Short mmCIF file of C-alpha atoms in Angstrom, two decimals:
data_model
loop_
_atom_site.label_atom_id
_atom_site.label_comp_id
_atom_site.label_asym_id
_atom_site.label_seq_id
_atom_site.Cartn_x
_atom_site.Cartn_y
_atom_site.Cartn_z
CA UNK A 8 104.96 127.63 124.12
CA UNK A 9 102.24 125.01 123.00
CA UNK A 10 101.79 121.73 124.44
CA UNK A 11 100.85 118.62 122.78
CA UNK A 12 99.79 115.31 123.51
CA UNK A 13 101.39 112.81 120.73
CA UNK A 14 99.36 108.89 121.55
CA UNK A 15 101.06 105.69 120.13
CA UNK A 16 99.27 102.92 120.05
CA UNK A 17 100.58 99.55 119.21
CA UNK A 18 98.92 96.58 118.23
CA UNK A 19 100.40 93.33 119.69
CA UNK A 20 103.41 91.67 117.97
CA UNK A 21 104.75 94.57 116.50
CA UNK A 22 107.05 95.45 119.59
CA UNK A 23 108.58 92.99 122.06
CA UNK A 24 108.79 95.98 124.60
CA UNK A 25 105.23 97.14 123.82
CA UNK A 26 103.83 93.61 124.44
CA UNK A 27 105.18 93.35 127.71
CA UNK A 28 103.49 96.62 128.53
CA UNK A 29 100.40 95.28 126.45
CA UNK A 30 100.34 91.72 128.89
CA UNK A 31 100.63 93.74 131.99
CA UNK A 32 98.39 96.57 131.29
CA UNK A 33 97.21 97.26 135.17
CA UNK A 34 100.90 98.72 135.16
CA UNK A 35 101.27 102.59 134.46
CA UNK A 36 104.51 103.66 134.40
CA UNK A 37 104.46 107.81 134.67
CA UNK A 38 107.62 109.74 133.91
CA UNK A 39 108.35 112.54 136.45
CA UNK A 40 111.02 114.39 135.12
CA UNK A 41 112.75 113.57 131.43
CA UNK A 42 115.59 115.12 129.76
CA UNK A 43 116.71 114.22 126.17
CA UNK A 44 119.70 115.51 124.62
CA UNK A 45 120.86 114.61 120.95
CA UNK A 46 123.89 112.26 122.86
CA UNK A 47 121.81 111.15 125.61
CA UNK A 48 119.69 112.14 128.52
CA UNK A 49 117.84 110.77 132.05
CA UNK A 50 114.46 110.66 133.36
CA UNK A 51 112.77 109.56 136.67
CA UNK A 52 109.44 107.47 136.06
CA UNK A 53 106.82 106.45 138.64
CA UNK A 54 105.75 102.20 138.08
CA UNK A 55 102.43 101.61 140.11
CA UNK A 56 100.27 98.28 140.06
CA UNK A 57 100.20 95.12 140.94
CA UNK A 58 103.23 93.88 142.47
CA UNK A 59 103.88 90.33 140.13
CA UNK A 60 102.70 92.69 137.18
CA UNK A 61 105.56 95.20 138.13
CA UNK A 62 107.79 92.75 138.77
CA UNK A 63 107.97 91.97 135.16
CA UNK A 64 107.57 95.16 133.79
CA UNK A 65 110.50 96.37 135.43
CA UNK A 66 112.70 94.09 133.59
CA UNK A 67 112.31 95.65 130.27
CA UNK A 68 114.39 98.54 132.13
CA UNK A 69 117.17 96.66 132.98
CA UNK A 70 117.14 94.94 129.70
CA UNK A 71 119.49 95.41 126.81
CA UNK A 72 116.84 96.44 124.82
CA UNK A 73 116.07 100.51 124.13
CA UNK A 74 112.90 101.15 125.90
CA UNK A 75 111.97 104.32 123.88
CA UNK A 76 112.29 103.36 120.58
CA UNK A 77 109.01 104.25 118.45
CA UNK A 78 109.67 100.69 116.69
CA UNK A 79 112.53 98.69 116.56
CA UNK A 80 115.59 99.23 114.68
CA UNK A 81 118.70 98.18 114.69
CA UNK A 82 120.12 101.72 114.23
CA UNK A 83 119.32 102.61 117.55
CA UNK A 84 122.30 102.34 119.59
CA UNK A 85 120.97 103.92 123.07
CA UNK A 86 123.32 102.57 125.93
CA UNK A 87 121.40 103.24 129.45
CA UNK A 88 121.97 102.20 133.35
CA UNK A 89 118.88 102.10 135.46
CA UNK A 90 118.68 102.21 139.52
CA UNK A 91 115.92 101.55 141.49
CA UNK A 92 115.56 104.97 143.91
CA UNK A 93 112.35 103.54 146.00
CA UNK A 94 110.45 100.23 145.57
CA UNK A 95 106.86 99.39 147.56
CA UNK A 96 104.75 96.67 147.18
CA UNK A 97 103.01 98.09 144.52
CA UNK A 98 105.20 101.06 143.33
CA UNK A 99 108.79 101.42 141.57
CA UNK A 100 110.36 104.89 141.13
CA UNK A 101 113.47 104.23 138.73
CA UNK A 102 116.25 106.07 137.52
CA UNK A 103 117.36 105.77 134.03
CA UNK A 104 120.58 107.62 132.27
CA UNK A 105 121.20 107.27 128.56
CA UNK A 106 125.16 107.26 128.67
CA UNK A 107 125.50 107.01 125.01
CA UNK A 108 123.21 107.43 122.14
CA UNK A 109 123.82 108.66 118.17
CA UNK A 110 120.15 107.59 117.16
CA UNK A 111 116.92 106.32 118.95
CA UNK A 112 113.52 106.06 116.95
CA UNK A 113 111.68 107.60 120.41
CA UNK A 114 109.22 110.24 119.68
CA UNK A 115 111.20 112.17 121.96
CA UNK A 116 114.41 112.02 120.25
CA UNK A 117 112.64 112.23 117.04
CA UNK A 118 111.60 115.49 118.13
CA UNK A 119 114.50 117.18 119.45
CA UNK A 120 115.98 116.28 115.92
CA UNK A 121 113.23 117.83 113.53
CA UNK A 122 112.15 120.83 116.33
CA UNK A 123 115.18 121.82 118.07
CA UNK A 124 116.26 122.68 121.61
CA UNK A 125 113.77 124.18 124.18
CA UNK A 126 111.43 121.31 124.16
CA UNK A 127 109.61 120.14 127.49
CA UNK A 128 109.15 116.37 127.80
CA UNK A 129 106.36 114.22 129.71
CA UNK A 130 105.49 110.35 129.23
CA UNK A 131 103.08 107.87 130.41
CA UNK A 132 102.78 104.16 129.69
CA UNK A 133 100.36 102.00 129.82
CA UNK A 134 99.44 98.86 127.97
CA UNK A 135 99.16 99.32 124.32
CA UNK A 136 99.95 103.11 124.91
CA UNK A 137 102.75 105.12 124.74
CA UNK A 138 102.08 109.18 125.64
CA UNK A 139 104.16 111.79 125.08
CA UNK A 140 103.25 115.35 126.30
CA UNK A 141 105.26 117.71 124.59
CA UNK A 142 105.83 121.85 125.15
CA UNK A 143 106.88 123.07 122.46
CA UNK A 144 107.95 126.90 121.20
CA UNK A 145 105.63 128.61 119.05
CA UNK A 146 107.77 129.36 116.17
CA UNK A 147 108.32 124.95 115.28
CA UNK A 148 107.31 123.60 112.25
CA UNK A 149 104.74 120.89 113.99
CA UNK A 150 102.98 119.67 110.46
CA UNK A 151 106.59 118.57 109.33
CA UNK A 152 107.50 116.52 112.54
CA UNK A 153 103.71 115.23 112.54
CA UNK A 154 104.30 113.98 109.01
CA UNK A 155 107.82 112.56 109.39
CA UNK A 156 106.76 110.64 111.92
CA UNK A 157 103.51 109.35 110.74
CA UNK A 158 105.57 108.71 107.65
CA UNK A 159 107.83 106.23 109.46
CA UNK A 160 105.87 104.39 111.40
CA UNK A 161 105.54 100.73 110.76
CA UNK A 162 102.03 98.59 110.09
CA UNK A 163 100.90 98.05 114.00
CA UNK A 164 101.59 101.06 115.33
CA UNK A 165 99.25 104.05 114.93
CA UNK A 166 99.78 107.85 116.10
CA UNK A 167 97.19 110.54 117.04
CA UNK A 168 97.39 113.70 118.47
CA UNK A 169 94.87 114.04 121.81
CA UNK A 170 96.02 117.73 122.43
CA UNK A 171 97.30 120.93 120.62
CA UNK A 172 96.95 124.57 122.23
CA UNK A 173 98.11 126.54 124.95
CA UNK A 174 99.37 125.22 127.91
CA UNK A 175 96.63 123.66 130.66
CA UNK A 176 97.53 122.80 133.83
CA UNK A 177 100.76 121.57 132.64
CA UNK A 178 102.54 122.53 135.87
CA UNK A 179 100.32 121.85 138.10
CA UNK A 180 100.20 118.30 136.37
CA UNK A 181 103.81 117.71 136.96
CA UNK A 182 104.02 118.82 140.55
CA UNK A 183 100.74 116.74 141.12
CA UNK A 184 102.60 113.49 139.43
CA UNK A 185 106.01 114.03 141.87
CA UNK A 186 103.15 114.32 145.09
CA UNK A 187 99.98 113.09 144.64
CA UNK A 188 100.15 109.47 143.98
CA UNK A 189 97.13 107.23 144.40
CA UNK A 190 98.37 103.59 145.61
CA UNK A 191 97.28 101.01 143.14
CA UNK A 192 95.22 98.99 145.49
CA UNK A 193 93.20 101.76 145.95
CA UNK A 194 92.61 103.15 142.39
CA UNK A 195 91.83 99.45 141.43
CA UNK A 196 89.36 99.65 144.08
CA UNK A 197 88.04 103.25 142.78
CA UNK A 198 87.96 101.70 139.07
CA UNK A 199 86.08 98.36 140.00
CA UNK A 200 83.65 100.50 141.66
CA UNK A 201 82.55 102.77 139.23
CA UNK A 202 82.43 100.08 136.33
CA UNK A 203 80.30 98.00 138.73
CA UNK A 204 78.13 100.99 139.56
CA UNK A 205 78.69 101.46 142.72
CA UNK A 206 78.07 105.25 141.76
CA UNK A 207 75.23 105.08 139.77
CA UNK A 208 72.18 106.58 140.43
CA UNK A 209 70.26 104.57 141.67
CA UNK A 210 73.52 101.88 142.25
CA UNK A 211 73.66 98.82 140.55
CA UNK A 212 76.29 97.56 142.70
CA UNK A 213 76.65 97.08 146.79
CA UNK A 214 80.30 97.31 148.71
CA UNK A 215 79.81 93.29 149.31
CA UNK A 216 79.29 92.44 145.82
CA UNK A 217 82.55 94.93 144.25
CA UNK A 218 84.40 93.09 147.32
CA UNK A 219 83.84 89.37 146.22
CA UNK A 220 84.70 90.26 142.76
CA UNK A 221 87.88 91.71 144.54
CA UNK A 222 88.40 88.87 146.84
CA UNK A 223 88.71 90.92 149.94
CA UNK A 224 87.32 91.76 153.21
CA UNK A 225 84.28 94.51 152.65
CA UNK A 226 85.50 96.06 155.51
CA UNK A 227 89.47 96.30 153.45
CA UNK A 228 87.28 97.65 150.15
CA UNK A 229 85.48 100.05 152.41
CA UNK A 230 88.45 101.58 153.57
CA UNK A 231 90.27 101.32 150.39
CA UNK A 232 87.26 103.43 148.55
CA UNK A 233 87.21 105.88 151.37
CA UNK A 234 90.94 106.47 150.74
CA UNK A 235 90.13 106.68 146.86
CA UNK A 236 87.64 109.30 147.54
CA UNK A 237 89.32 111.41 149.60
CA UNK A 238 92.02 111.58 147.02
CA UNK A 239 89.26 112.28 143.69
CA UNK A 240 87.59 114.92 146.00
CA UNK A 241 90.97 116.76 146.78
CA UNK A 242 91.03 116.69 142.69
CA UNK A 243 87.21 117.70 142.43
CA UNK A 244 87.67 120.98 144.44
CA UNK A 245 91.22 122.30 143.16
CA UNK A 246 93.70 121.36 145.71
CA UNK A 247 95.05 118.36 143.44
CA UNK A 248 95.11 117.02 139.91
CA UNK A 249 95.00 113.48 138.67
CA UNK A 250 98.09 111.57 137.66
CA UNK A 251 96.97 108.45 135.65
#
């Protein structure tokens, strides 16, 4: 097995689903487990961010609209029921079974047409970005998929390929997604920081200053970036890996 990392990127106006993701792009939406079959399948994705960002986001799910689809089409005919399993503040985790499907212009589908059975599937979403990780037997003819696909894609969207070799922490990556999730507030926190240089050397930035740019309390960043910390040096020395 080899696993790849497939990247669309889409610019905006050339998908209605895409833009959504594209106006709300402080929303990652992580899929934990995926399954595609050629008449249907179900996956369970993570939604973290900010909670009027998510609130929109999760629409496109329980939309009409196919949420996979590469680029539109109207040959797509996916049929799909969503649940909501757990919902926080600023987190989602959603169910979503494909009941019915003949053809879907996903990358995932798209695959299991031109590669066969056998294939492992992981996504993330965010903003103009859609991410497939793909394992993938040894013995597929990669070039042809590459080129079928590059082949179809419309004016807007544009695909690259970000990995291609042996597998790297791809298990540990998945359990590490199911168990290991930051909470928004704080990797917004952890993100602000680091922009700001609060972790420059020397720093460029001090807690009071990241916290009026936040709009909170320092002593509600302060904790917040502890929190953060904690969680990026359980990642630093080996005991977890990062999901986003």
């Amino acid at each position: 097995m080899r696993e790849y990392i497939f990247d669309l990127n889409y610019e905006y106006g050339v998908h209605p689903i895409r833009d959504i993701f594209i106006d709300h792009s402080d929303v990652t939406v992580t899929g934990l487990d995926v399954s595609i079959t050629h008449e249907g399948g179900w996956r369970i994705e993570r939604l973290s961010g900010p909670e009027d960002a998510l609130d929109s986001v999760q629409t496109v799910f329980f939309g009409e609209r196919c949420t996979d689809c590469t680029y539109p089409t109207p040959k797509c005919d996916t049929e799909h029921q969503c649940q909501v399993l757990e919902q926080e503040a600023t987190a989602r985790t959603i169910y979503r079974h494909v009941t019915e499907m003949s053809y879907c212009s996903s990358l995932g589908y798209l695959a299991l047409q031109h590669l066969g059975k056998g294939l492992v599937f992981g996504t993330t979403m965010q903003g103009s970005s859609y991410e497939w990780r793909l394992l993938i037997p040894t013995d597929r003819d990669i070039e042809g998929f590459y080129e079928t696909l590059h082949e179809e894609l419309p004016d807007g969207i544009s695909l690259s390929v970000r990995r291609a070799g042996d597998l790297k922490r791809w298990f540990d990556r998945q359990a590490s997604e199911r168990d290991a999730k930051l909470p928004y507030e704080q990797r917004e926190a952890l993100e602000i920081a680091w922009e700001m240089g609060y972790f420059d050397h020397p720093r460029t930035a001090t807690m009071e200053e990241i916290a009026t740019k936040q709009g909170l309390a320092t002593t509600t960043l302060r904790y917040r970036l502890r929190r953060a910390q904690a969680w990026a040096t359980k990642i630093a020395l080996g005991t977890q890996h990062p999901i986003y």
